[in-house]
């Protein structure tokens, strides 16, 4: 869905989102150099994904019904069979103003086991 005049929504990355990226980067810094380089490539892909998808369809994410992120929407980035390689992005849509605040990104951690072939 787009604003009434068919222009795309503006995607804004909050300070909290930047801090979350810093925390993830710090984790990968403590690993080996190859792992850190993997994260640098992934970080750019995630930001590009968020900007391109949410600017065109900010309502694509599910609404969070409870918990500390209640009222926000969430999307998952990644389709890895290993849950820890996917990320959940939380954001708020301000339809009347035409912008999206990207608030948080967290590694996807669930009790699901790794999918095997």
CSV table of C-alpha atoms in Angstrom, one decimal:
chain,number,residue,atom,x,y,z
A,1,UNK,CA,0.0,0.0,0.0
A,2,UNK,CA,1.3,3.5,-0.8
A,3,UNK,CA,0.2,6.9,0.4
A,4,UNK,CA,-2.7,8.4,-1.3
A,5,UNK,CA,-0.6,10.3,-3.9
A,6,UNK,CA,1.1,7.0,-4.9
A,7,UNK,CA,4.5,8.1,-3.5
A,8,UNK,CA,6.6,5.7,-1.6
A,9,UNK,CA,7.0,5.8,2.2
A,10,UNK,CA,10.2,7.3,3.6
A,11,UNK,CA,12.1,4.7,5.7
A,12,UNK,CA,14.0,6.2,8.7
A,13,UNK,CA,16.4,4.2,10.7
A,14,UNK,CA,16.3,5.1,14.4
A,15,UNK,CA,19.2,5.4,16.8
A,16,UNK,CA,18.1,2.3,18.6
A,17,UNK,CA,18.3,0.4,15.3
A,18,UNK,CA,21.9,1.6,14.8
A,19,UNK,CA,22.8,0.5,18.3
A,20,UNK,CA,21.3,-3.0,17.6
A,21,UNK,CA,23.5,-3.2,14.4
A,22,UNK,CA,26.5,-2.2,16.5
A,23,UNK,CA,25.8,-4.9,19.1
A,24,UNK,CA,25.5,-7.5,16.3
A,25,UNK,CA,28.7,-6.3,14.7
A,26,UNK,CA,30.5,-6.5,18.1
A,27,UNK,CA,29.4,-10.1,18.4
A,28,UNK,CA,30.9,-10.9,15.0
A,29,UNK,CA,34.1,-8.9,15.8
A,30,UNK,CA,34.7,-11.4,18.6
A,31,UNK,CA,34.6,-14.2,16.0
A,32,UNK,CA,37.2,-14.6,13.2
A,33,UNK,CA,37.8,-12.2,10.4
A,34,UNK,CA,35.9,-14.3,7.8
A,35,UNK,CA,32.8,-14.2,10.0
A,36,UNK,CA,33.1,-10.4,10.5
A,37,UNK,CA,33.3,-9.9,6.7
A,38,UNK,CA,30.3,-12.1,6.3
A,39,UNK,CA,28.4,-9.8,8.6
A,40,UNK,CA,29.5,-6.6,6.8
A,41,UNK,CA,28.0,-8.0,3.5
A,42,UNK,CA,24.9,-9.2,5.3
A,43,UNK,CA,24.4,-5.8,7.0
A,44,UNK,CA,24.3,-4.0,3.7
A,45,UNK,CA,21.9,-6.5,2.2
A,46,UNK,CA,19.6,-6.2,5.3
A,47,UNK,CA,19.5,-2.4,5.0
A,48,UNK,CA,18.8,-2.5,1.3
A,49,UNK,CA,16.1,-5.1,1.8
A,50,UNK,CA,14.4,-2.9,4.5
A,51,UNK,CA,14.5,0.2,2.5
A,52,UNK,CA,13.3,-1.3,-0.8
A,53,UNK,CA,10.5,-3.4,0.7
A,54,UNK,CA,9.1,-1.1,3.4
A,55,UNK,CA,9.1,2.0,1.2
A,56,UNK,CA,6.8,0.2,-1.2
A,57,UNK,CA,4.7,-1.8,1.2
A,58,UNK,CA,5.1,-0.8,4.9
A,59,UNK,CA,2.2,-3.0,5.9
A,60,UNK,CA,3.8,-6.2,4.8
A,61,UNK,CA,4.9,-7.1,8.3
A,62,UNK,CA,2.7,-8.8,10.9
A,63,UNK,CA,1.4,-6.6,13.7
A,64,UNK,CA,2.8,-7.6,17.1
A,65,UNK,CA,-0.1,-8.2,19.5
A,66,UNK,CA,1.8,-8.6,22.8
A,67,UNK,CA,5.1,-8.2,24.6
A,68,UNK,CA,7.5,-5.3,24.6
A,69,UNK,CA,7.1,-4.7,20.9
A,70,UNK,CA,3.3,-4.6,21.0
A,71,UNK,CA,1.9,-2.2,18.4
A,72,UNK,CA,4.9,-2.4,16.1
A,73,UNK,CA,5.1,-4.5,13.0
A,74,UNK,CA,7.8,-7.1,12.3
A,75,UNK,CA,9.4,-8.7,9.3
A,76,UNK,CA,12.0,-11.5,9.1
A,77,UNK,CA,15.1,-11.1,7.0
A,78,UNK,CA,16.6,-14.3,5.7
A,79,UNK,CA,15.5,-17.7,4.7
A,80,UNK,CA,18.3,-19.7,6.3
A,81,UNK,CA,17.6,-23.1,7.6
A,82,UNK,CA,19.7,-22.2,10.6
A,83,UNK,CA,17.4,-19.9,12.7
A,84,UNK,CA,20.3,-17.8,14.1
A,85,UNK,CA,21.2,-16.6,10.6
A,86,UNK,CA,17.8,-14.9,10.2
A,87,UNK,CA,16.9,-11.5,11.7
A,88,UNK,CA,13.6,-10.0,13.0
A,89,UNK,CA,13.1,-6.3,12.2
A,90,UNK,CA,10.6,-4.3,14.2
A,91,UNK,CA,9.2,-1.0,12.8
A,92,UNK,CA,6.4,1.5,13.1
A,93,UNK,CA,4.3,2.9,10.3
A,94,UNK,CA,3.1,6.5,10.3
A,95,UNK,CA,0.6,6.3,7.5
A,96,UNK,CA,-0.6,9.9,7.7
A,97,UNK,CA,3.0,11.2,7.6
A,98,UNK,CA,4.2,8.7,5.0
A,99,UNK,CA,7.1,7.3,6.8
A,100,UNK,CA,8.4,4.2,8.6
A,101,UNK,CA,10.6,4.1,11.7
A,102,UNK,CA,12.8,1.1,11.7
A,103,UNK,CA,13.3,0.5,15.4
A,104,UNK,CA,15.0,-2.7,16.2
A,105,UNK,CA,16.7,-5.8,14.7
A,106,UNK,CA,17.3,-9.0,16.6
A,107,UNK,CA,18.7,-12.4,15.7
A,108,UNK,CA,15.9,-14.8,15.2
A,109,UNK,CA,15.9,-17.1,18.2
A,110,UNK,CA,13.2,-19.6,18.7
A,111,UNK,CA,12.9,-23.1,20.1
A,112,UNK,CA,12.5,-24.5,16.6
A,113,UNK,CA,15.2,-26.9,15.6
A,114,UNK,CA,17.3,-26.5,12.5
A,115,UNK,CA,15.5,-27.7,9.4
A,116,UNK,CA,17.2,-30.7,7.8
A,117,UNK,CA,16.7,-32.2,4.4
